[in-house]
Short mmCIF file of C-alpha atoms in Angstrom, two decimals:
data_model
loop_
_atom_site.label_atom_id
_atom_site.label_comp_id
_atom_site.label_asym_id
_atom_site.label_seq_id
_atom_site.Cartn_x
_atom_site.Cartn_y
_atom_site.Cartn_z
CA UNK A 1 40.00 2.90 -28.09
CA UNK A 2 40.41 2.50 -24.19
CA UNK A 3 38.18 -0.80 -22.59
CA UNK A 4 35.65 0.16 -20.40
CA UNK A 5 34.43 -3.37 -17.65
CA UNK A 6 30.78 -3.48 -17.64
CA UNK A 7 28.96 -2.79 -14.44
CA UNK A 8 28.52 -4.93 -11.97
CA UNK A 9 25.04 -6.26 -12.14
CA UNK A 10 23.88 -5.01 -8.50
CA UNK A 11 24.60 -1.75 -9.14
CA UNK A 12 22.28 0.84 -10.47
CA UNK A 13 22.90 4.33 -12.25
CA UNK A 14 23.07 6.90 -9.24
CA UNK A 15 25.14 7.34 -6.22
CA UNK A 16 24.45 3.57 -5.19
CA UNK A 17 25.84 0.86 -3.01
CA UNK A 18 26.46 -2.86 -3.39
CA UNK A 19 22.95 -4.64 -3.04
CA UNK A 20 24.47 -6.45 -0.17
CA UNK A 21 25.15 -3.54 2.00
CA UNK A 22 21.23 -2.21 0.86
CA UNK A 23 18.97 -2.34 4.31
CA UNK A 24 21.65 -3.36 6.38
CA UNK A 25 19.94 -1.73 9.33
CA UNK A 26 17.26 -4.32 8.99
CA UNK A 27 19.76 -7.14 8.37
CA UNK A 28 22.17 -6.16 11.36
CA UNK A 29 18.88 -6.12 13.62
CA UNK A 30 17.96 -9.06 12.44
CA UNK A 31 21.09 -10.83 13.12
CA UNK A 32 21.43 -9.06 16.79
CA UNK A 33 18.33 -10.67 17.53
CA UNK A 34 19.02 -13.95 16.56
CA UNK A 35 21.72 -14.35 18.39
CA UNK A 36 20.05 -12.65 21.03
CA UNK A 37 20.35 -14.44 24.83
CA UNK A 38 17.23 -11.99 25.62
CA UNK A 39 14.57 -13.55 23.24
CA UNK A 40 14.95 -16.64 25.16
CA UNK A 41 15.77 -15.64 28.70
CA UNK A 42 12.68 -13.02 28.45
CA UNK A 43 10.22 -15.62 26.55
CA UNK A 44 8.30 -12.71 25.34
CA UNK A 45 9.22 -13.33 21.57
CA UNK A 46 8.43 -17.39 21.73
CA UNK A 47 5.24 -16.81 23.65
CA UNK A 48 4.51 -14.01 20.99
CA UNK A 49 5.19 -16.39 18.25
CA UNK A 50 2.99 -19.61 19.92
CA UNK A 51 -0.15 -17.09 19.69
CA UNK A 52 0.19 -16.00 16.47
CA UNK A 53 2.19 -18.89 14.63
CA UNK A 54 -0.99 -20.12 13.18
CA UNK A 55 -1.76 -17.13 11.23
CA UNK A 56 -1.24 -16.63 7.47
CA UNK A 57 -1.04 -13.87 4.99
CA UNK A 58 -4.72 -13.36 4.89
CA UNK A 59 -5.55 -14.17 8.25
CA UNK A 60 -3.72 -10.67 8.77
CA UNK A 61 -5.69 -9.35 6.49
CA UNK A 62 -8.80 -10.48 7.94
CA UNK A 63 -7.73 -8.71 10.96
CA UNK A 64 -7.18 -4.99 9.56
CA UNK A 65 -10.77 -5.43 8.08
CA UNK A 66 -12.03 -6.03 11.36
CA UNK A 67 -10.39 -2.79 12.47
CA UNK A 68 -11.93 -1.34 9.75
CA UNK A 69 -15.24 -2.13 10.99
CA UNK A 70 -14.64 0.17 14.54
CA UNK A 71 -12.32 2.48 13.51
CA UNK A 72 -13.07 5.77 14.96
CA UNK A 73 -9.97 7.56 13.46
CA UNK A 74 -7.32 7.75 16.11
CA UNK A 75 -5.72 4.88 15.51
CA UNK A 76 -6.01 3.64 19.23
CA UNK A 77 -8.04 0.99 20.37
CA UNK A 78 -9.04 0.39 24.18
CA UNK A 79 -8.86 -3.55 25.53
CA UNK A 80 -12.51 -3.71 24.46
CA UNK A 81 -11.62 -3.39 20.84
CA UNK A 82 -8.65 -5.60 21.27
CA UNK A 83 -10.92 -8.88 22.51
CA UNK A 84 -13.23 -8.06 18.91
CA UNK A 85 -9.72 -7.58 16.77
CA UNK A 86 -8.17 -10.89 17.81
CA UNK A 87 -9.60 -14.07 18.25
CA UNK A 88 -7.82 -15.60 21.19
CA UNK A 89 -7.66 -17.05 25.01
CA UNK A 90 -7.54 -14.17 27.74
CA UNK A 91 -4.31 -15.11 29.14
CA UNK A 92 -2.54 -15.05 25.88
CA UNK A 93 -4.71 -10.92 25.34
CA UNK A 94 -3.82 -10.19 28.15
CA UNK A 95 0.03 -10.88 27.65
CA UNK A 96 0.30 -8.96 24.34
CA UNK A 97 -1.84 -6.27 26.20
CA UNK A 98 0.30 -5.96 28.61
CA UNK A 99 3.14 -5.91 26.70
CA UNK A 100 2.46 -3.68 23.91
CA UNK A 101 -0.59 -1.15 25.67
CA UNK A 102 0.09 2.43 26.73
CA UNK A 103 -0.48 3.38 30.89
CA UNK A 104 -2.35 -0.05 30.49
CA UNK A 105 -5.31 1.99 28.59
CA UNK A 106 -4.64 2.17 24.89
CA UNK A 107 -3.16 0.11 22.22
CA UNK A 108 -1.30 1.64 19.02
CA UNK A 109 -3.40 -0.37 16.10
CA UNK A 110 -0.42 -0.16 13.66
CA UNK A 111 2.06 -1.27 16.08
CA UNK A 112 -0.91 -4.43 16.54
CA UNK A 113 -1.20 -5.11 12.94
CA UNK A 114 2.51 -4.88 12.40
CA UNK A 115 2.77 -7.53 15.56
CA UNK A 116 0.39 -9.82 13.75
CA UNK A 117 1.94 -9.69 10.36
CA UNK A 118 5.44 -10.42 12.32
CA UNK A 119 4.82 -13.26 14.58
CA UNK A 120 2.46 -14.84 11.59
CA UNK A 121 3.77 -17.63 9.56
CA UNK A 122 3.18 -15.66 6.34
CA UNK A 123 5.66 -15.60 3.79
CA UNK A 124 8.43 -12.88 4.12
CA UNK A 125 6.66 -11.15 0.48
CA UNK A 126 3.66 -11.48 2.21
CA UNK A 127 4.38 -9.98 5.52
CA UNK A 128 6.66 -6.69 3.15
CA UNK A 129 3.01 -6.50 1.07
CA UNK A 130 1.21 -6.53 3.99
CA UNK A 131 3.42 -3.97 5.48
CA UNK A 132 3.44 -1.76 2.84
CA UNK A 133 -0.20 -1.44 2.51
CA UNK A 134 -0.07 -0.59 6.07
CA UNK A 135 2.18 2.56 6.60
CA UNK A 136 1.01 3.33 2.59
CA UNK A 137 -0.82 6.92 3.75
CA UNK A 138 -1.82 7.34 0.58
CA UNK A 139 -3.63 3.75 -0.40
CA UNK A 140 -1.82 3.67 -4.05
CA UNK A 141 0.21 0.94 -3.39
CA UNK A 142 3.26 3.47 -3.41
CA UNK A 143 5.64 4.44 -0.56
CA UNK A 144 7.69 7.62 0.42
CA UNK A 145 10.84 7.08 2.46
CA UNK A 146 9.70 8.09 5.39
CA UNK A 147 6.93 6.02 5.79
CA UNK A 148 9.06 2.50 4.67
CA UNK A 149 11.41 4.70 7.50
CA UNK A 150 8.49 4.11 10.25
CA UNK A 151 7.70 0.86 9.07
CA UNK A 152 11.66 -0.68 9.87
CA UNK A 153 10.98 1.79 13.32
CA UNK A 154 7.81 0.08 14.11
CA UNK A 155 9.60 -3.62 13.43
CA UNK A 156 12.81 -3.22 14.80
CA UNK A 157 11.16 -1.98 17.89
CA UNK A 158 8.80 -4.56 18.45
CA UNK A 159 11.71 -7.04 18.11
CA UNK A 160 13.95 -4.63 20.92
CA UNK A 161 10.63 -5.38 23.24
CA UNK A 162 11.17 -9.25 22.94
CA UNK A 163 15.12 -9.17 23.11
CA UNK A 164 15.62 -6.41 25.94
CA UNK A 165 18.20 -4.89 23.79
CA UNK A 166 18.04 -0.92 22.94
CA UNK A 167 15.75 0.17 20.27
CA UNK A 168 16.63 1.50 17.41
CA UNK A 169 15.54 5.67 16.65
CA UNK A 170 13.26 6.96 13.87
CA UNK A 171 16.70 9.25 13.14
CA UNK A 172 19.11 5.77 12.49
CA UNK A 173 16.79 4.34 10.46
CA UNK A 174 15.92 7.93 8.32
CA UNK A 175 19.61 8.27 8.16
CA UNK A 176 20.36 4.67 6.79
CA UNK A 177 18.10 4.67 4.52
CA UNK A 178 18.80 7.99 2.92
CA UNK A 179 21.77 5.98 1.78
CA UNK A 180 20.79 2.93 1.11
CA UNK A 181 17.67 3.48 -0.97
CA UNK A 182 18.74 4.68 -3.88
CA UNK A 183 21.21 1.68 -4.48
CA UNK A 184 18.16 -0.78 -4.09
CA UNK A 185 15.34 1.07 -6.23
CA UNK A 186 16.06 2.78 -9.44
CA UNK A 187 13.37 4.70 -9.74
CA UNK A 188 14.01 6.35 -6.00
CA UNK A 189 17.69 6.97 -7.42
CA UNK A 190 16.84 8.93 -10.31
CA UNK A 191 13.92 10.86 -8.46
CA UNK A 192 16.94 11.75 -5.40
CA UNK A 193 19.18 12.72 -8.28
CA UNK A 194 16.27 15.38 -9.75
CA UNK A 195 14.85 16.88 -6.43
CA UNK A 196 17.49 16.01 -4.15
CA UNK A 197 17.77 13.39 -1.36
CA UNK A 198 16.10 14.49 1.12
CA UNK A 199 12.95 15.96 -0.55
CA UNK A 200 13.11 12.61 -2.27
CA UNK A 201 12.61 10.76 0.87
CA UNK A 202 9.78 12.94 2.46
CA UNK A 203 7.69 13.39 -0.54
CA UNK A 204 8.06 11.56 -3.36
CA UNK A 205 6.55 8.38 -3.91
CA UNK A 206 8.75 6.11 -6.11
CA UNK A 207 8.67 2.99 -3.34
CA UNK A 208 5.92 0.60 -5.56
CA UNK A 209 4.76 -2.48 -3.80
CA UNK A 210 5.20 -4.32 -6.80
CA UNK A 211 8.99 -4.08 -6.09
CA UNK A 212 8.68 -5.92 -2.72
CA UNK A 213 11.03 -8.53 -4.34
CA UNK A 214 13.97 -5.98 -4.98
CA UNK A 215 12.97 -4.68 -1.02
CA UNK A 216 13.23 -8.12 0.16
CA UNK A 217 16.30 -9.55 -1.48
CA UNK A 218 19.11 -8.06 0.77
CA UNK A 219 17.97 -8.71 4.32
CA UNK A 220 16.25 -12.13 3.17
CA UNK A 221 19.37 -14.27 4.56
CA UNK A 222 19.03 -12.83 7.64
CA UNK A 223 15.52 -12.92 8.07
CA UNK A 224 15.62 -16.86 8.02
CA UNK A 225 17.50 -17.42 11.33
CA UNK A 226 14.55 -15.74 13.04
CA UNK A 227 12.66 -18.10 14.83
CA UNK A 228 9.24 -16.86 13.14
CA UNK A 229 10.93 -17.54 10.10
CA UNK A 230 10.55 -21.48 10.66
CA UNK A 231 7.13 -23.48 11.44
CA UNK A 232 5.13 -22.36 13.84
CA UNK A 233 4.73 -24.42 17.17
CA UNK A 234 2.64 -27.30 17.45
CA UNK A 235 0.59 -25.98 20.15
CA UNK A 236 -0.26 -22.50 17.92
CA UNK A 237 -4.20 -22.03 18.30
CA UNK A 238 -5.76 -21.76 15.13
CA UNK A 239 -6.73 -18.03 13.54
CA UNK A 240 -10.26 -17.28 13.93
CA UNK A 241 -12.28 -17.87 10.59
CA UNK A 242 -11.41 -14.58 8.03
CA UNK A 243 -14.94 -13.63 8.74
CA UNK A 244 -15.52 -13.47 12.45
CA UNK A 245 -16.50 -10.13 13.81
CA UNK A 246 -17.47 -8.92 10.43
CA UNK A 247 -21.26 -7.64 9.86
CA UNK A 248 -21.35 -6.41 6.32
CA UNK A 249 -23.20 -2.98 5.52
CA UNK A 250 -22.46 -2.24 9.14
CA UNK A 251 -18.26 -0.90 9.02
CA UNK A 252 -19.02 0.77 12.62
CA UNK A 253 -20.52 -1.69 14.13
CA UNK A 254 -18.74 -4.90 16.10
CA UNK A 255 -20.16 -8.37 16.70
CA UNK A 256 -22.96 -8.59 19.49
CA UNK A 257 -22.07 -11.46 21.85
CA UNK A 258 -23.69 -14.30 21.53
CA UNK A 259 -25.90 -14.33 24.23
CA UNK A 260 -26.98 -10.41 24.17
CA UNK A 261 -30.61 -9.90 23.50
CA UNK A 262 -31.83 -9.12 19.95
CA UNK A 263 -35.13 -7.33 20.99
CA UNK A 264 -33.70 -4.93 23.11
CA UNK A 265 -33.27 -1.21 21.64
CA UNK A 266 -30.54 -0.57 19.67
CA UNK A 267 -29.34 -3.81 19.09
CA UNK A 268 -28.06 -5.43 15.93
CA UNK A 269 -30.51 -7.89 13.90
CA UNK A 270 -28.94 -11.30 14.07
CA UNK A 271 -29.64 -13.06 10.86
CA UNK A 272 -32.22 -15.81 10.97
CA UNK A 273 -29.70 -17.92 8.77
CA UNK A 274 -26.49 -18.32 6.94
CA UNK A 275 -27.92 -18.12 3.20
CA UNK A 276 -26.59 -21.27 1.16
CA UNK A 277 -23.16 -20.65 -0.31
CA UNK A 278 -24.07 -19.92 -4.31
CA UNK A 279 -26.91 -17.61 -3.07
CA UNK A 280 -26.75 -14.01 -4.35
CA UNK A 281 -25.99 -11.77 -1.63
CA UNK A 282 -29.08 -9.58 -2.41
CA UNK A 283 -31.34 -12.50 -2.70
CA UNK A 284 -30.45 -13.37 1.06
CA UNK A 285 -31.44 -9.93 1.70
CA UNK A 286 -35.07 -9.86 0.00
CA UNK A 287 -35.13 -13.41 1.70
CA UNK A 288 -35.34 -11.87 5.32
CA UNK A 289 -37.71 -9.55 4.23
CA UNK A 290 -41.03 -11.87 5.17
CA UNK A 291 -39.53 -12.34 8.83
CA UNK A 292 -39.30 -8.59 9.48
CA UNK A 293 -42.36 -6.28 10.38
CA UNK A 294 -42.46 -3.11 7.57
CA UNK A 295 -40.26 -0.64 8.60
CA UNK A 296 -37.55 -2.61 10.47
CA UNK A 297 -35.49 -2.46 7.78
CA UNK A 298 -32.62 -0.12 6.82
CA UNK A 299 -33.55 1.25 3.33
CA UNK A 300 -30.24 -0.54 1.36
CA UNK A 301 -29.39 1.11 -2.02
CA UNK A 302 -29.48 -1.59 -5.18
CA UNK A 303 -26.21 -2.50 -6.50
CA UNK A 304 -24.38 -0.22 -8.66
CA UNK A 305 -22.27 -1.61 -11.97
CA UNK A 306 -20.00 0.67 -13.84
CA UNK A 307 -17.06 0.37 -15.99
CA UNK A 308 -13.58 2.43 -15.92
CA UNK A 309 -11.01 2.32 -18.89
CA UNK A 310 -7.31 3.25 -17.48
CA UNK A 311 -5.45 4.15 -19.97
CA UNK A 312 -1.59 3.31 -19.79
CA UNK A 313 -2.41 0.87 -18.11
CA UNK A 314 -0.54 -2.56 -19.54
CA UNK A 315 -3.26 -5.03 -19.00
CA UNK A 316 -0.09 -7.87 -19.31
CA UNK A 317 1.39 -6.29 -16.30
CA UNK A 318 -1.58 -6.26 -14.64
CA UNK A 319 -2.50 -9.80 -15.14
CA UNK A 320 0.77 -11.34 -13.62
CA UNK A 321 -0.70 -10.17 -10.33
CA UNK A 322 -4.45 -10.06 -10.62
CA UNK A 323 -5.20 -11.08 -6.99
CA UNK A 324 -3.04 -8.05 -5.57
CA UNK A 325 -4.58 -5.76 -8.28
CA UNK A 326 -8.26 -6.29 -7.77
CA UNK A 327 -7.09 -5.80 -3.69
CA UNK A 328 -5.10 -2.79 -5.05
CA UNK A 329 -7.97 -1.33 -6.39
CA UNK A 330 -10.57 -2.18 -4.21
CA UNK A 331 -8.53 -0.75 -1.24
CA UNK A 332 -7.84 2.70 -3.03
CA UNK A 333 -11.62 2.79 -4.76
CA UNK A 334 -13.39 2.40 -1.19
CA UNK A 335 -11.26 4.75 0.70
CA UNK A 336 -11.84 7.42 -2.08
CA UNK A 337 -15.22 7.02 -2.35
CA UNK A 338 -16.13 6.42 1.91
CA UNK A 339 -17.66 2.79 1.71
CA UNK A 340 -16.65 0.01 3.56
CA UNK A 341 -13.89 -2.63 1.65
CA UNK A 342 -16.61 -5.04 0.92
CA UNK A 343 -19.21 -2.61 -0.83
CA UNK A 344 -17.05 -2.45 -3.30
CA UNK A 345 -16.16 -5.46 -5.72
CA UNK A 346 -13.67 -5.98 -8.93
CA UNK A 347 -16.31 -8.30 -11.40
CA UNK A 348 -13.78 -8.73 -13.98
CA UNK A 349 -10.37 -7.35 -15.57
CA UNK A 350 -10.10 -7.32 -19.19
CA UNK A 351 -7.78 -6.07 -22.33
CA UNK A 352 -9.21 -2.31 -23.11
CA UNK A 353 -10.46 -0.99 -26.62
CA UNK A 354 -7.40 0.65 -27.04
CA UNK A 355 -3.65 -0.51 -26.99
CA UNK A 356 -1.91 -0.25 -23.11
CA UNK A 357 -5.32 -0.24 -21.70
CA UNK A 358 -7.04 -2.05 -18.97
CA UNK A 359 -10.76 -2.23 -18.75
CA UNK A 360 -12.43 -2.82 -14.99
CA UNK A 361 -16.07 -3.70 -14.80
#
């Protein structure tokens, strides 16, 4: 009986490649740029790095619900919007305005985010989670091709803009990953192998977050030589606090400066007081009511609870990453439903009635 070796263990069933070679765009650009005279000689990526060094993993968050809070659908945002996104001094605006803003009018709010999550000091899971939720169209916490395609586009040019060297087309990256996908994620492999390659990469969505890991893994040595790989400068300002800008119950609305009038027409109610930490949120709402004439008041509907049993759902898979499920969920539950992210609020997570079942309340 003839010997057959075993498989390597980086390989995968499929047409696939050595786990090395897998997003070797990414790893090549990342090497480029760290041996890159430009990034020094130009100073745009330390400066880049000083403003946002101090930020974390949900500090970027914190920002993308601010957008959330003005976003008119376009997905531009004038200079106005900018100064309410980002909490920082006007020279250091107006350099990443400058920098990064169309004709000087309009800013790209992905291509903000994504410079954020970059020049952060978030972990390099962190940042890829962020990411992915980002250029996720569909909220499910599961990626097509394309769109992991125009999130390596949307990084690798950023970095080209601090490094002066060319940047790198939508069509190099499509192309590279068409190849190197299906050695990296088995699930992608087998769906390329049913419906072909390239219908595989436009449509289907086989790219789970929860595989950021596997994503990760081959360009990770690389990664670390970047400078915003290391500790951030010393002389980093501090993030604004998670929530500045943010008015719950009002997503369209942004903050009122400070020293704006509260009786003139139109213009937001300031609260009287921050209610005390452990106090329900609708008690500090009936609490207000005594310093407001009748009628002042938007009529606020009473607080829904409801329960939903997902079936197939493993609740042991779901408990090894609570935090990112009750996110998960949250994100995909407002967006489907039209309320802002913080209307809506995971109470608990528990093992259903029935077996492979997960019961939300």
């Amino acid at each position: 009986k003839p010997f057959h070796f075993p498989s390597p263990p980086f390989f995968l069933s499929g047409p696939c490649l050595p786990l090395a070679a897998a997003m070797g765009i990414l790893s090549s650009s990342f090497a480029k740029t760290a041996h890159s005279d430009g990034w020094a000689h130009l100073g745009r990526g330390p400066k880049l790095r000083q403003i946002f060094g101090a930020y974390g993993g949900q500090d970027c968050w914190a920002v993308q619900r601010r957008y959330r809070q003005i976003d008119d659908g376009n997905g531009y945002i004038g200079y106005d919007e900018f100064q309410k996104l980002v909490g920082a001094e006007e020279f250091s605006l107006l350099f990443v305005w400058d920098l990064f803003s169309q004709q000087n009018e309009l800013m790209d709010v992905t291509e903000l985010l994504t410079l954020i999550c970059l020049f952060s000091s978030a972990s390099l899971e962190e940042k890829a989670r962020f990411l992915l939720a980002l250029f996720d169209k569909s909220k499910c916490s599961v990626c097509t091709g394309v769109e992991v395609a125009q999130l390596c586009t949307m990084v690798l040019g950023i970095l080209s803009r601090c490094t002066g060297l060319g940047a790198t087309r939508m069509k190099e990256v499509s192309s590279s990953l068409k190849l190197e996908l299906p050695s990296l994620l088995k699930a992608y492999a087998e769906a390329a192998g049913v419906v072909g390659g390239d219908v595989c990469f436009r449509q289907e969505r086989v790219i789970f977050h929860s595989e950021v890991k596997h994503i990760i893994e081959p360009f990770k040595h690389s990664y670390e030589r970047l400078a915003f790989s290391r500790p951030p400068p010393g002389d980093s300002p501090p993030p604004p606090p998670p929530n500045w800008g943010i008015i719950v119950g009002a997503p369209q609305r942004a903050a009122a400066p400070p020293g704006l009038n509260e009786q003139s027409a139109g213009a937001p109610r300031k609260p009287d007081a921050e209610p005390p930490q452990k106090e329900e949120p609708h008690l500090a709402w009936l609490s207000r009511l005594e310093d407001e004439p009748l009628g002042a008041v938007d009529s606020a509907p009473e607080p829904q609870r409801s329960w939903l049993l997902m079936h197939g759902v493993d609740f042991a898979s779901v408990a090894k990453d609570l935090p990112n499920f009750r996110q998960t969920f949250v994100r995909s539950a407002s967006t489907s439903l039209g309320l802002p992210a913080a209307r809506v609020e995971v109470a608990n997570v528990a093992l259903g009635v029935h077996p492979a079942s997960t019961l939300l309340e």
